[in-house]
Amino acid sequence: MPADRDDRSDLGLLEPVRAGSEAETTTSDHAWLRALLDAEAGLTRAQARLGLVPREAADAITGLARSAEPDPVGLDPGDLAVRARGAGNPVVPLIAELRARSAPELSRHFHQGATSQDIMDTAAMLVAARTREVILAGLGRVVSALAELAAHHRQTPMAGRTLGQQAVPTTFGLKAASWLIGCVHARDRLAGLRLPVQLGGAAGTMAAFGERAVELLPVYAEEMGLAEPVLPWHTLRFPVAELGSALATVTGALGKIATDVVLLAQTEVGEVAEPPGPGRGGSSAMPHKRNPALATMVRAAALQVPAYVQILMTAQSAALERPAGEWHAEWQPLRECLRLTGGAAETMAELLEGIEIFPERMRANLDLLLGVLAEHGEQPGPGPALALVDRALEHVREVSP
C-alpha cells in the first residue's frame, strides 16, 4: 500500500531545533518544488523578453508556477520524487507535468535550451536566498540581544575561565561582546555571498539558446532576483561550497554561545539560566532539573552543519562538464545546512531575548577566585574590559545596517 503523504514527510521529529521554524517552511519539499517552478517560469519569461519564445508561452508557464499554495499546480512532491528515479533528478518529471498541463504550441517552449541542472541549481539558489533572509532575520535578533547584554553588563564582574578553570577576572559584558562580534562576522559573511543563477544548456556552452545566449544570463538573473554568473558553473561548485562554509560559520558562532550557556548554567556555577517556559528544560526522570534545552538544540545544529558541509566541499571535484553524483549529493546536505542554521538562529534569538543573568552568583564565584589569587600575592582586575566592550559595540554600530 502506498504511504500517506505524512508518512513520507520529514517534519523534524529527530531535529527539534528546526521543527516548526520558518526555515523549515522555506526548505520543505513544497518550497523546493515552488523554486523549481519559479526557475522554469523565470527562464521562459527571460527568453520572451529577448524574443526567443512567444510571450504567450511565458504567460502560460508563469500561470502554472503561480498556482495556489500549498500544492503548486496540484503536484505531489512524493510522486515526483519516485518518478525522479528515472532520470536521477526531479526536473524531468516536473517539466513533463507542466507540458501536459498546457497547449502543445506553448508548452514546447517550456525549458527550451535548458538542462535539468540549470533548473535544479537555480532552484537551489532560490531556496538558499529565501532561507538566507530567514537566517539573517534571526541573526538580527541575536545581534540586538547581545548588544543589549554587552551594554547592560559592561561592568558586571565575573571570573574568566581558561581550560575550564577559573583564571582571572573579566566582565559578563566582555563575554557578551565577544559573542556579539562572532555573530556579526558570521552574519556579514552570509549576507555578502553572491547566489547566482545557473544557465548553461547541455554541456555548459549555451549553444541551444542561440545567438543571444550570453544576453540571456543577466535577464534570467534579473527575473530570479539572483546574481549573474560569469560562466555556467555546472562543475564549478564554489557557489554551493562557499554557501555551506558561511552557514557553518554562522552555526559555529551560535554554537559557541550555546556551549558557554550550558557551562555557565551548571548547578555548581549558576551564573545564567535559559528563559523559563511551559515544558522547557524538563527531564523525564528528574523533575527537579532545569536543563538548558535551547542551548542544547543549538549545539546539536552546530555539531551537524560542518559534517554536511564536508559533503559540499567534496562535491567540488565534479568531473568534466557534468557531474555524475557530486551535484546530486549536494541537495540534501545543503537543505540540512540551511534549515539547521535557520532553526539555530531562531532558537538562539529566543534564548538570548529571555536569558537570566545572576550577577550575585558571578560575584560569589569571582570572590573565590580572588581569594586564591590573593594567596599568591596577585590582585588583578578585569583590566581594560570596559574599553573593549565599548570598542565592540562601536564596531557593531559601524557595520550594521
Coordinates of C-alpha atoms in Angstrom, one line a residue:
M1 CA 0.0 0.0 0.0
P2 CA 1.4 3.4 -0.9
A3 CA 2.5 5.5 2.1
D4 CA 0.4 8.5 3.0
R5 CA 2.0 11.9 2.4
D6 CA 2.6 12.4 6.1
D7 CA 4.5 9.1 6.2
R8 CA 6.8 10.5 3.6
S9 CA 7.3 13.8 5.3
D10 CA 10.3 14.8 7.4
L11 CA 8.8 17.2 10.0
G12 CA 11.7 17.4 12.3
L13 CA 11.0 14.7 14.8
L14 CA 14.7 14.0 15.1
E15 CA 15.7 17.7 14.7
P16 CA 13.7 19.7 17.1
V17 CA 15.9 22.7 16.6
R18 CA 14.3 23.4 13.2
A19 CA 10.9 21.8 13.9
G20 CA 8.2 24.4 13.4
S21 CA 10.7 27.1 12.4
E22 CA 10.4 29.5 9.5
A23 CA 13.5 27.9 7.9
E24 CA 11.7 24.5 7.9
T25 CA 9.0 26.1 5.8
T26 CA 11.4 27.7 3.3
T27 CA 13.3 24.4 2.8
S28 CA 10.4 22.0 2.7
D29 CA 9.7 19.8 -0.3
H30 CA 6.9 22.2 -1.3
A31 CA 9.4 25.1 -1.1
W32 CA 11.8 23.3 -3.4
L33 CA 9.0 22.5 -5.8
R34 CA 8.0 26.1 -5.8
A35 CA 11.6 27.1 -6.5
L36 CA 11.8 24.7 -9.4
L37 CA 8.6 26.1 -10.9
D38 CA 9.8 29.6 -10.4
A39 CA 13.1 28.7 -12.1
E40 CA 11.3 27.2 -15.1
A41 CA 8.9 30.1 -15.4
G42 CA 11.6 32.7 -15.0
L43 CA 13.7 31.2 -17.8
T44 CA 10.7 31.3 -20.2
R45 CA 10.0 34.9 -19.2
A46 CA 13.6 35.9 -19.8
Q47 CA 13.6 34.3 -23.2
A48 CA 10.3 36.0 -24.0
R49 CA 11.9 39.4 -23.1
L50 CA 14.5 38.7 -25.8
G51 CA 12.1 37.5 -28.3
L52 CA 13.4 33.9 -28.2
V53 CA 10.0 32.4 -27.3
P54 CA 6.4 33.7 -27.6
R55 CA 5.1 35.9 -24.7
E56 CA 2.1 33.6 -24.5
A57 CA 4.4 30.7 -23.5
A58 CA 5.9 32.8 -20.7
D59 CA 2.4 33.7 -19.5
A60 CA 1.3 30.1 -19.6
I61 CA 4.1 28.7 -17.6
T62 CA 4.1 31.6 -15.1
G63 CA 0.4 31.0 -14.5
L64 CA 1.1 27.4 -13.7
A65 CA 4.0 28.3 -11.5
R66 CA 2.0 30.8 -9.5
S67 CA -0.9 28.5 -8.8
A68 CA -2.3 28.5 -5.3
E69 CA -0.3 27.1 -2.4
P70 CA 0.3 24.8 -0.6
D71 CA 0.2 22.4 -3.6
P72 CA 1.7 24.2 -6.6
V73 CA -0.4 23.2 -9.7
G74 CA -1.6 20.2 -7.7
L75 CA 1.7 18.5 -7.9
D76 CA 2.7 15.9 -5.3
P77 CA 6.4 16.1 -4.3
G78 CA 6.3 12.5 -3.2
D79 CA 5.1 11.4 -6.6
L80 CA 7.7 13.5 -8.4
A81 CA 10.4 12.0 -6.1
V82 CA 9.5 8.5 -7.2
R83 CA 9.3 9.5 -10.8
A84 CA 12.7 11.3 -10.5
R85 CA 14.4 7.9 -10.1
G86 CA 14.0 7.5 -13.9
A87 CA 16.4 10.4 -14.7
G88 CA 18.1 10.9 -11.4
N89 CA 16.5 14.4 -10.7
P90 CA 13.0 15.8 -10.3
V91 CA 13.2 18.3 -13.2
V92 CA 12.5 15.7 -15.9
P93 CA 9.1 14.6 -14.5
L94 CA 8.3 18.2 -13.5
I95 CA 8.7 19.6 -17.0
A96 CA 6.6 16.6 -18.3
E97 CA 3.8 17.6 -16.0
L98 CA 4.0 21.2 -17.0
R99 CA 3.9 20.4 -20.7
A100 CA 0.9 18.1 -20.1
R101 CA -1.0 20.9 -18.5
S102 CA -0.6 23.5 -21.3
A103 CA -1.3 23.7 -25.0
P104 CA 1.4 21.9 -27.1
E105 CA 2.1 25.0 -29.2
L106 CA 3.0 26.8 -26.0
S107 CA 4.4 24.0 -23.9
R108 CA 7.1 23.2 -26.5
H109 CA 8.8 26.4 -25.5
F110 CA 9.0 25.4 -21.8
H111 CA 12.5 24.6 -20.7
Q112 CA 13.8 25.5 -24.2
G113 CA 17.5 25.1 -24.4
A114 CA 17.9 24.3 -20.7
T115 CA 19.2 21.2 -19.0
S116 CA 17.9 19.8 -15.7
Q117 CA 20.9 21.1 -13.8
D118 CA 20.2 24.7 -14.9
I119 CA 16.8 24.5 -13.2
M120 CA 17.9 22.5 -10.2
D121 CA 20.9 24.7 -9.4
T122 CA 18.8 27.9 -9.9
A123 CA 16.1 26.5 -7.6
A124 CA 18.7 25.6 -5.0
M125 CA 20.0 29.2 -5.1
L126 CA 16.4 30.5 -4.8
V127 CA 15.8 28.3 -1.7
A128 CA 19.1 29.5 -0.3
A129 CA 18.2 33.1 -0.9
R130 CA 14.8 32.8 0.6
T131 CA 16.1 30.9 3.6
R132 CA 19.0 33.3 4.0
E133 CA 16.5 36.1 4.7
V134 CA 15.1 34.0 7.5
I135 CA 18.5 33.3 8.9
L136 CA 19.6 36.9 8.7
A137 CA 16.4 37.9 10.5
G138 CA 17.1 35.5 13.3
L139 CA 20.7 36.7 13.5
G140 CA 19.4 40.3 13.6
R141 CA 17.5 39.4 16.8
V142 CA 20.6 37.7 18.2
V143 CA 22.8 40.7 17.5
S144 CA 20.4 43.1 19.1
A145 CA 20.0 41.0 22.2
L146 CA 23.8 40.6 22.5
A147 CA 24.4 44.3 22.1
E148 CA 21.9 45.0 24.9
L149 CA 23.5 42.4 27.1
A150 CA 27.0 43.7 26.5
A151 CA 26.0 47.3 27.2
H152 CA 23.9 46.5 30.3
H153 CA 26.6 44.2 31.8
R154 CA 29.7 46.0 30.6
Q155 CA 30.8 46.4 34.2
T156 CA 29.3 43.2 35.7
P157 CA 32.4 41.3 37.2
M158 CA 32.8 37.6 36.8
A159 CA 35.5 35.0 36.7
G160 CA 37.2 34.5 33.4
R161 CA 37.9 30.8 32.7
T162 CA 40.6 29.1 30.6
L163 CA 40.8 25.4 30.0
G164 CA 37.7 25.0 32.2
Q165 CA 39.3 26.6 35.3
Q166 CA 38.9 30.0 36.9
A167 CA 41.7 32.2 35.5
V168 CA 41.5 36.0 36.1
P169 CA 38.6 38.5 36.5
T170 CA 36.6 39.7 33.4
T171 CA 33.1 41.1 32.9
F172 CA 30.0 39.5 31.6
G173 CA 29.7 42.4 29.2
L174 CA 33.0 41.5 27.6
K175 CA 31.9 37.9 27.2
A176 CA 28.6 39.1 25.5
A177 CA 30.6 41.4 23.3
S178 CA 32.8 38.5 22.2
W179 CA 29.7 36.5 21.3
L180 CA 28.4 39.6 19.5
I181 CA 31.5 40.1 17.3
G182 CA 31.4 36.4 16.3
C183 CA 27.8 36.6 15.2
V184 CA 28.2 39.9 13.4
H185 CA 31.2 38.5 11.4
A186 CA 29.1 35.4 10.6
R187 CA 26.1 37.4 9.6
D188 CA 28.1 39.7 7.3
R189 CA 29.8 36.8 5.6
L190 CA 26.5 35.1 4.9
A191 CA 24.8 38.3 3.8
G192 CA 27.7 39.1 1.4
L193 CA 27.5 35.9 -0.6
R194 CA 26.6 36.1 -4.3
L195 CA 24.0 33.4 -5.1
P196 CA 24.0 33.0 -8.9
V197 CA 21.5 31.6 -11.4
Q198 CA 22.6 28.6 -13.4
L199 CA 22.3 28.6 -17.2
G200 CA 24.5 26.6 -19.5
G201 CA 22.5 24.1 -21.5
A202 CA 23.6 20.6 -22.4
A203 CA 27.3 21.0 -21.8
G204 CA 27.7 24.5 -20.5
T205 CA 28.2 26.1 -23.9
M206 CA 24.7 27.8 -24.0
A207 CA 24.6 26.7 -27.7
A208 CA 20.9 25.8 -27.6
F209 CA 19.9 29.3 -26.6
G210 CA 21.1 30.7 -30.0
E211 CA 22.9 33.9 -30.9
R212 CA 21.6 35.9 -28.0
A213 CA 22.6 33.3 -25.4
V214 CA 25.0 35.4 -23.5
E215 CA 22.5 38.3 -23.3
L216 CA 20.1 35.8 -21.6
L217 CA 22.3 35.5 -18.5
P218 CA 21.6 38.9 -17.0
V219 CA 18.0 38.9 -18.0
Y220 CA 17.5 35.5 -16.3
A221 CA 19.3 36.7 -13.2
E222 CA 17.1 39.7 -13.0
E223 CA 14.0 37.6 -13.3
M224 CA 15.1 35.4 -10.5
G225 CA 16.5 38.1 -8.3
L226 CA 19.8 36.3 -8.1
A227 CA 23.4 37.2 -9.1
E228 CA 24.6 36.9 -12.7
P229 CA 27.4 34.3 -13.1
V230 CA 30.5 34.9 -15.2
L231 CA 30.1 31.5 -16.8
P232 CA 27.8 28.4 -16.3
W233 CA 29.0 26.6 -13.2
H234 CA 27.9 23.1 -13.7
T235 CA 31.2 21.7 -12.5
L236 CA 32.4 24.8 -10.7
R237 CA 30.7 24.2 -7.4
F238 CA 32.1 27.1 -5.4
P239 CA 28.8 28.9 -5.0
V240 CA 27.4 25.9 -3.1
A241 CA 30.7 25.2 -1.2
E242 CA 31.0 28.9 -0.1
L243 CA 27.4 29.0 1.0
G244 CA 27.9 25.8 3.1
S245 CA 31.1 27.3 4.6
A246 CA 29.2 30.5 5.6
L247 CA 26.4 28.5 7.1
A248 CA 28.9 26.5 9.2
T249 CA 30.4 29.8 10.3
V250 CA 27.0 31.0 11.5
T251 CA 26.3 27.8 13.4
G252 CA 29.8 27.9 14.8
A253 CA 29.2 31.4 16.2
L254 CA 25.9 30.4 17.7
G255 CA 27.3 27.1 18.9
K256 CA 30.0 29.0 20.9
I257 CA 27.3 30.9 22.7
A258 CA 25.3 27.8 23.4
T259 CA 28.3 25.9 24.8
D260 CA 29.1 28.8 27.2
V261 CA 25.5 29.0 28.3
V262 CA 25.5 25.2 29.1
L263 CA 28.6 25.6 31.2
L264 CA 27.6 28.8 32.9
A265 CA 24.1 27.3 33.7
Q266 CA 25.6 24.3 35.5
T267 CA 24.3 23.9 39.1
E268 CA 27.8 24.4 40.5
V269 CA 28.2 27.6 38.5
G270 CA 24.7 29.0 38.3
E271 CA 25.6 32.3 36.6
V272 CA 23.0 32.2 33.9
A273 CA 19.8 30.4 33.1
E274 CA 17.7 30.0 30.0
P275 CA 14.3 31.7 29.9
P276 CA 11.6 29.7 31.5
G277 CA 8.7 28.3 29.5
P278 CA 6.0 25.7 29.7
G279 CA 7.6 22.3 29.5
R280 CA 11.0 23.7 28.8
G281 CA 14.1 22.2 30.3
G282 CA 12.3 19.3 31.9
S283 CA 13.6 15.8 32.5
S284 CA 11.6 12.6 32.1
A285 CA 13.5 11.1 35.0
M286 CA 14.5 14.0 37.2
P287 CA 11.6 16.6 37.5
H288 CA 13.8 18.9 39.7
K289 CA 16.1 19.7 36.8
R290 CA 16.1 22.8 34.6
N291 CA 18.0 21.7 31.6
P292 CA 19.4 24.2 29.0
A293 CA 17.2 22.8 26.3
L294 CA 17.5 25.7 23.8
A295 CA 21.3 25.8 24.1
T296 CA 21.4 22.0 23.6
M297 CA 19.4 22.2 20.4
V298 CA 21.7 25.0 19.0
R299 CA 24.8 23.0 19.9
A300 CA 23.3 19.9 18.1
A301 CA 22.9 22.0 15.0
A302 CA 26.4 23.5 15.3
L303 CA 27.8 20.0 15.5
Q304 CA 25.9 18.7 12.4
V305 CA 26.3 21.5 9.9
P306 CA 30.1 21.2 9.4
A307 CA 29.7 17.5 8.7
Y308 CA 27.1 18.3 6.0
V309 CA 29.4 21.0 4.6
Q310 CA 32.1 18.4 4.2
I311 CA 30.0 16.7 1.5
L312 CA 29.5 20.1 -0.2
M313 CA 33.3 20.6 -0.2
T314 CA 34.0 17.2 -1.5
A315 CA 31.4 17.7 -4.4
Q316 CA 33.7 20.4 -5.9
S317 CA 35.7 17.6 -7.6
A318 CA 32.9 17.2 -10.2
A319 CA 34.2 15.8 -13.4
L320 CA 34.3 17.3 -16.9
E321 CA 31.2 19.2 -18.0
R322 CA 28.5 17.5 -16.0
P323 CA 28.7 15.9 -12.5
A324 CA 27.8 12.2 -12.1
G325 CA 26.9 12.1 -8.4
E326 CA 28.6 15.1 -7.0
W327 CA 25.9 17.6 -7.9
H328 CA 23.2 15.2 -6.8
A329 CA 25.0 14.6 -3.5
E330 CA 24.7 18.3 -2.6
W331 CA 20.9 18.6 -2.5
Q332 CA 20.0 17.1 0.9
P333 CA 23.1 18.2 2.8
L334 CA 22.5 21.8 1.5
R335 CA 18.9 21.6 2.7
E336 CA 20.1 20.3 6.1
C337 CA 22.6 23.2 6.4
L338 CA 20.0 25.8 5.6
R339 CA 17.3 24.6 7.9
L340 CA 19.5 23.7 10.8
T341 CA 21.2 27.1 10.6
G342 CA 17.8 28.8 10.4
G343 CA 16.5 26.8 13.3
A344 CA 19.6 27.5 15.3
A345 CA 19.4 31.3 14.7
E346 CA 15.7 31.4 15.7
T347 CA 16.3 29.3 18.8
M348 CA 19.3 31.3 19.9
A349 CA 17.3 34.5 19.5
E350 CA 14.7 33.1 21.8
L351 CA 17.3 32.1 24.3
L352 CA 19.1 35.5 24.4
E353 CA 16.0 37.6 24.4
G354 CA 14.9 35.9 27.7
I355 CA 18.2 34.8 29.3
E356 CA 18.5 35.3 33.0
I357 CA 21.8 36.7 34.3
F358 CA 22.7 36.3 38.0
P359 CA 25.4 39.0 38.9
E360 CA 25.3 38.0 42.6
R361 CA 26.3 34.4 41.7
M362 CA 29.0 35.8 39.4
R363 CA 30.4 37.9 42.2
A364 CA 30.4 35.0 44.6
N365 CA 32.3 32.8 42.2
L366 CA 34.7 35.6 41.5
D367 CA 35.3 36.1 45.2
L368 CA 36.5 32.5 45.4
L369 CA 39.0 33.3 42.6
L370 CA 40.2 36.5 44.2
G371 CA 40.8 34.6 47.4
V372 CA 43.0 32.1 45.6
L373 CA 44.8 34.9 43.7
A374 CA 45.4 36.8 47.0
E375 CA 47.1 33.7 48.4
H376 CA 49.6 34.0 45.6
G377 CA 50.1 37.8 46.1
E378 CA 48.0 38.7 43.0
Q379 CA 45.1 41.1 42.8
P380 CA 44.4 41.5 39.1
G381 CA 41.2 43.3 37.9
P382 CA 39.3 43.0 34.7
G383 CA 41.8 45.4 33.0
P384 CA 40.5 47.3 30.0
A385 CA 37.4 45.1 29.7
L386 CA 35.1 48.2 29.7
A387 CA 37.0 49.8 26.9
L388 CA 36.9 46.5 24.9
V389 CA 33.2 46.3 25.3
D390 CA 32.8 49.9 24.0
R391 CA 35.1 49.1 21.1
A392 CA 33.0 46.1 20.2
L393 CA 29.7 48.0 20.4
E394 CA 31.1 50.8 18.3
H395 CA 32.2 48.3 15.6
V396 CA 28.8 46.7 15.5
R397 CA 27.2 50.1 15.1
E398 CA 29.5 50.9 12.2
V399 CA 28.9 47.6 10.3
S400 CA 25.2 47.1 11.0
P401 CA 22.6 48.4 8.6

